[in-house]
Coordinates of C-alpha atoms in Angstrom, one line a residue:
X693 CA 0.0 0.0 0.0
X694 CA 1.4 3.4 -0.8
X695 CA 1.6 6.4 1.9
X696 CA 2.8 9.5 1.7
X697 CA 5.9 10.4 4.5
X698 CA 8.2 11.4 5.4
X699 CA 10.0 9.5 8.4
X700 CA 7.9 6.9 9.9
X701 CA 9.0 7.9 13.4
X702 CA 7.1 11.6 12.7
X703 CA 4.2 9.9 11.7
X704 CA 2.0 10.6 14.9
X705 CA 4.1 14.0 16.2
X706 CA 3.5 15.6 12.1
X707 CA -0.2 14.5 12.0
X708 CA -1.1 16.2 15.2
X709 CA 0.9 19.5 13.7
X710 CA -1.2 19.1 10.8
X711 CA -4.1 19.4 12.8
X712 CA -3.1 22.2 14.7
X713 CA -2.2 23.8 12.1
X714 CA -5.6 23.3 9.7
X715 CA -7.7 24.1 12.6
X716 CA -6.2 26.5 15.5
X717 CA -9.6 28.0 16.6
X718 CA -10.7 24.4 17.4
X719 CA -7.4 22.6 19.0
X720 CA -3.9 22.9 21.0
X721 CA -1.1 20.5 21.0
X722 CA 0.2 20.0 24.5
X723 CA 4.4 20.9 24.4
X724 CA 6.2 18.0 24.1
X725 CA 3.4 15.5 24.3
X726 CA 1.3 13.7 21.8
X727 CA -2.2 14.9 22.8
X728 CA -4.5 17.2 21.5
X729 CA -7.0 19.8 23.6
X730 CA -9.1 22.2 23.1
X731 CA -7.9 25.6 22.2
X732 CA -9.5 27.6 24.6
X733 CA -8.3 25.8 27.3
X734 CA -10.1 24.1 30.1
X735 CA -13.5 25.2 31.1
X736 CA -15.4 25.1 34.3
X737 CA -17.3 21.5 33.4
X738 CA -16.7 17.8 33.7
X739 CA -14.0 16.9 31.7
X740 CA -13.8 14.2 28.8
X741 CA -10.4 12.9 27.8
X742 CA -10.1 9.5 25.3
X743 CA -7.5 8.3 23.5
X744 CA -6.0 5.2 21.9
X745 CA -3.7 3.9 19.6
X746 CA -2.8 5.7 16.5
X747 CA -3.8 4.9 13.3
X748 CA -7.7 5.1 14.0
X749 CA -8.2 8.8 12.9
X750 CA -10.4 10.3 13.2
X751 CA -10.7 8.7 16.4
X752 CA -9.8 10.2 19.4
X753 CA -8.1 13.8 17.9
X754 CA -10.8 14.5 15.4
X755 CA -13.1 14.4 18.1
X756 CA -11.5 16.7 20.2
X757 CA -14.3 20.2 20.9
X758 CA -17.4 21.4 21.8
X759 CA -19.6 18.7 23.0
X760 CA -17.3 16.0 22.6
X761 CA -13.7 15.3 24.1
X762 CA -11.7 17.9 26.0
X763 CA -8.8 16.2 25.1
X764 CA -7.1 13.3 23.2
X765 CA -4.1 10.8 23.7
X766 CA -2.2 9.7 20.9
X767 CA -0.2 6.5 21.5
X768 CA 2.1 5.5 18.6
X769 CA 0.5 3.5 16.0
X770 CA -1.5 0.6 17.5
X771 CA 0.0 1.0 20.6
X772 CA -1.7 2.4 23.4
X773 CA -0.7 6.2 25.2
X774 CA 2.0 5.4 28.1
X775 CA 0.3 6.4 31.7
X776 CA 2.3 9.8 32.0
X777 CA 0.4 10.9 28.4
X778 CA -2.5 10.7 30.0
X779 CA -1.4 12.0 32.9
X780 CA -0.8 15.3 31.6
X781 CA -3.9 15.3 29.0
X782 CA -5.5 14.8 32.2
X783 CA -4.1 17.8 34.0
X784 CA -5.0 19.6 31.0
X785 CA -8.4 19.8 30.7
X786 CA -9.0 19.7 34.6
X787 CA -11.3 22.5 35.0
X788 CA -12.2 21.4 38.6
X789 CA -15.0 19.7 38.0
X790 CA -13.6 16.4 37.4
X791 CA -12.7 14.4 34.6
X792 CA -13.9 11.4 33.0
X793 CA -11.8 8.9 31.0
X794 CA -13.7 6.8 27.9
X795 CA -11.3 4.1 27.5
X796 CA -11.3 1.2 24.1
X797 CA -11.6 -2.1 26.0
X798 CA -7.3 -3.3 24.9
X799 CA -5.7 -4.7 27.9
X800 CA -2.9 -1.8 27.6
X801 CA -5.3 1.0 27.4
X802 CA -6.9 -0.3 30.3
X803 CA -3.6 -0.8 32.4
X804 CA -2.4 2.9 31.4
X805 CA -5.5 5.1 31.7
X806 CA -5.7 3.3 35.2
X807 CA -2.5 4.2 36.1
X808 CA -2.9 7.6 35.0
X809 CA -6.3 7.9 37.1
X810 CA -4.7 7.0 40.2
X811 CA -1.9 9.4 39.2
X812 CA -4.1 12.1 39.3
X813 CA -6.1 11.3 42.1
X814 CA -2.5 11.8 44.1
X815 CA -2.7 15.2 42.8
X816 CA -6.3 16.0 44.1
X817 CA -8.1 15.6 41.1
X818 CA -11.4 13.5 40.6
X819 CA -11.2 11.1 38.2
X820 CA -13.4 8.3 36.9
X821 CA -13.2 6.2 33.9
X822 CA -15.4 4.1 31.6
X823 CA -14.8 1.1 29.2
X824 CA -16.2 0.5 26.0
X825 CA -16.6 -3.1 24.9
X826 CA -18.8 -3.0 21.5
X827 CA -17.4 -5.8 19.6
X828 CA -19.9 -8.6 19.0
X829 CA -17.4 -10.4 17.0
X830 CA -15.2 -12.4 19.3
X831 CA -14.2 -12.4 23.1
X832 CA -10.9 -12.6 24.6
X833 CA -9.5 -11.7 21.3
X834 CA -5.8 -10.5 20.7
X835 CA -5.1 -8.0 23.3
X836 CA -8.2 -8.1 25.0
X837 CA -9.8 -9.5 27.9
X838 CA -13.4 -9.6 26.8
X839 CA -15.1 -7.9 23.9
X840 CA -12.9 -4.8 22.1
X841 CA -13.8 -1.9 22.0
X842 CA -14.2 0.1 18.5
X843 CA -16.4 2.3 16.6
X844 CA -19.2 2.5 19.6
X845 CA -16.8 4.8 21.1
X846 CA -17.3 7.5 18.8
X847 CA -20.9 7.5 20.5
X848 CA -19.5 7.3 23.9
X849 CA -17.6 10.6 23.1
X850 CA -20.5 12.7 21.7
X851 CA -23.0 11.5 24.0
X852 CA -21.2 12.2 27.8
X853 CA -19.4 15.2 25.7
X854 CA -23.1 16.7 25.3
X855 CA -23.9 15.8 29.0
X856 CA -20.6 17.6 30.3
X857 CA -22.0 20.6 28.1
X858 CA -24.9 20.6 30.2
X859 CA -23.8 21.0 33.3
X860 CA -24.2 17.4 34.6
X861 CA -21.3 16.2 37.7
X862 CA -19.2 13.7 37.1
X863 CA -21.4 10.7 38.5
X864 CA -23.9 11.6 36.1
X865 CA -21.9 12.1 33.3
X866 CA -19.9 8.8 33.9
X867 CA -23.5 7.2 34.2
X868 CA -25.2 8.3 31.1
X869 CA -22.0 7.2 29.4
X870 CA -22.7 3.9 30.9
X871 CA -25.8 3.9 30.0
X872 CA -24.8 4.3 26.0
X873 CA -22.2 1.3 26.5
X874 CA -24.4 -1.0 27.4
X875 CA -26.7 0.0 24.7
X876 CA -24.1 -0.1 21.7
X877 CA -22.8 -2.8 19.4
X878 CA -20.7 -2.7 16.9
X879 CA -19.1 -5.5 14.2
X880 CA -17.0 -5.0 11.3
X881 CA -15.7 -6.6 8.3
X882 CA -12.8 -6.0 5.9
X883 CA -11.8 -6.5 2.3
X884 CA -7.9 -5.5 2.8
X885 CA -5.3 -5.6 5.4
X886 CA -4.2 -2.1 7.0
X887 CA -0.8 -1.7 6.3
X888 CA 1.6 -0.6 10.1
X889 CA 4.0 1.7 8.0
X890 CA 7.0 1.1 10.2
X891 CA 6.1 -2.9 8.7
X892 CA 5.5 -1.3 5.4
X893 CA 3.4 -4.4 4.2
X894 CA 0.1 -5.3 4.9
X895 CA -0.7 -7.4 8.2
X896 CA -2.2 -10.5 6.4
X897 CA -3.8 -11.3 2.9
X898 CA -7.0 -11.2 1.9
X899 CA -7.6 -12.9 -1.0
X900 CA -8.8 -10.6 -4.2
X901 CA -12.2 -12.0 -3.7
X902 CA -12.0 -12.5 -0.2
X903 CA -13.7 -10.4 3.2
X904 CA -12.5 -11.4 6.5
X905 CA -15.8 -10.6 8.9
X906 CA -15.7 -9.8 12.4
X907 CA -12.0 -8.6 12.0
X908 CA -10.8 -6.2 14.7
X909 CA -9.7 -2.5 14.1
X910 CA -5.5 -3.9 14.5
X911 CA -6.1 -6.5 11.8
X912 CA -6.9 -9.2 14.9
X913 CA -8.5 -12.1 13.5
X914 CA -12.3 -12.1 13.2
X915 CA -14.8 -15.3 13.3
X916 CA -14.2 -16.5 9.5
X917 CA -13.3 -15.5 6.2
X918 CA -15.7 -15.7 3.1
X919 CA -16.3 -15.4 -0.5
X920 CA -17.4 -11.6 -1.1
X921 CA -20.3 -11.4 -1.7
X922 CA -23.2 -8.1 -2.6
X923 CA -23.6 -5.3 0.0
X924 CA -27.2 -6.0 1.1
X925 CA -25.9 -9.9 2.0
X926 CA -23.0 -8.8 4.3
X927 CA -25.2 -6.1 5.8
X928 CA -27.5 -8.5 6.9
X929 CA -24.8 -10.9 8.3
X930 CA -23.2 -8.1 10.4
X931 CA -26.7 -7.0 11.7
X932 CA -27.6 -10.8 12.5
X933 CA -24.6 -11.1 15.0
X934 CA -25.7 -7.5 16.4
X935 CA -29.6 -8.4 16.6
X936 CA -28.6 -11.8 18.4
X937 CA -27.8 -9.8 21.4
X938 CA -31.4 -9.6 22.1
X939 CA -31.3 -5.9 23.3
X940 CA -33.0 -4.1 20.9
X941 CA -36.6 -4.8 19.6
X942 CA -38.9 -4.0 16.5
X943 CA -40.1 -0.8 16.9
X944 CA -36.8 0.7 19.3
X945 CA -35.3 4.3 17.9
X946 CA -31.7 3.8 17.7
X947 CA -28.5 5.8 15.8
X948 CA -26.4 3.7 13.1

């Protein structure tokens, strides 16, 4: 797959200039670390700080404003922000309200924003955290301990980012974000294999006429491959694993 770079070690540090640089009325880089904040600053509200891997954007810096996250992590590419990122992300956006933590369900996420949290807490400042676990794929997967968490937590984001908006504290921003976790699922499918670019080569092959369904958002193995097949057929495949949940019914509003 081709990309256009320069050194693969900028990669993450030259995105989040870019950003800064397209849109300085919306967000800040934090000196000498890879996160992004608002550009304003901190504001006198509940606090919402993501984060994640690299490699997913728009997820968690394209996110970052009104409504949504007061600040995002960037770990290097698939890997997940060390505990003194999001540390300082955290000090950040502390407008003394509290902050809350929306954290992908990857076993290193999970270990660093915790360590973080408790990091903070030294320093006075409430902290609480969430996970997201949307996958209906496969369990105990490739660096996870139950389900992984993926594009659900885009809704996570905008949901408790309105409720921080609003005024709400911290244990009721941390509970309707809850609240939308256990009502999301997500599955996926692919019909290539991303491409790391310090590997410079994609992860696995995929047959020219191939999809892999239920794959996760690192290239982790989903439930099968299959032949590929029309769009209305694989809709309806993804949607069955979903439905078998048994939480929605005929007749439920929902966002998809």
């Amino acid at each position: 797959m081709k990309k256009l770079i320069n050194q693969v070690d900028d990669i993450v540090s030259e995105m989040l200039d870019g950003m800064t640089a397209a849109y300085p009325q919306y967000v800040k880089r934090i000196e000498g670390f890879e996160i992004l904040v608002r550009a304003k600053g901190p504001s006198p509200k509940v606090a919402l700080v993501s984060g994640g891997g690299s490699g997913h954007e728009p997820s968690h810096g394209g996110y970052v404003g009104r409504g949504m996250l007061d600040g995002a992590v960037a770990g290097a590419v698939f890997t997940s922000p060390t505990p003194d990122q999001v540390y300082e992300a955290i000090k950040a956006v502390n407008g003394g309200k509290g902050v809350l933590l929306v954290i992908k369900n990857y076993t290193g996420d999970v270990m660093n924003f915790e360590m973080a949290a408790d990091m903070a807490r030294d320093e006075g400042i409430e902290v609480e955290q969430v996970i997201v676990a949307d996958d209906v794929a496969v369990e105990n997967s490739t660096w996870t301990t139950g389900r992984r968490g993926i594009a659900g937590t885009v809704l996570v984001h905008k949901i408790a980012g309105a409720a921080t908006e609003s005024g709400m504290n911290l244990a009721d921003v941390k509970r309707v974000a809850e609240k939308v976790i256990a009502n999301v699922r997500s599955m996926g499918m692919a019909v290539n294999a991303c491409t790391v670019p310090a590997a410079g080569k994609p992860g696995f092959d995929l047959a020219d006429d191939e999809i892999e369904i239920g794959i996760g958002i690192h290239g982790e193995p989903g439930t099968h491959r299959e032949k590929i097949s029309n769009v209305n057929d694989i809709a309806d495949k993804l949607l069955a694993k979903i439905f078998a949940e048994g939480i929605y019914s005929s007749g439920d509003d929902v966002f998809w």
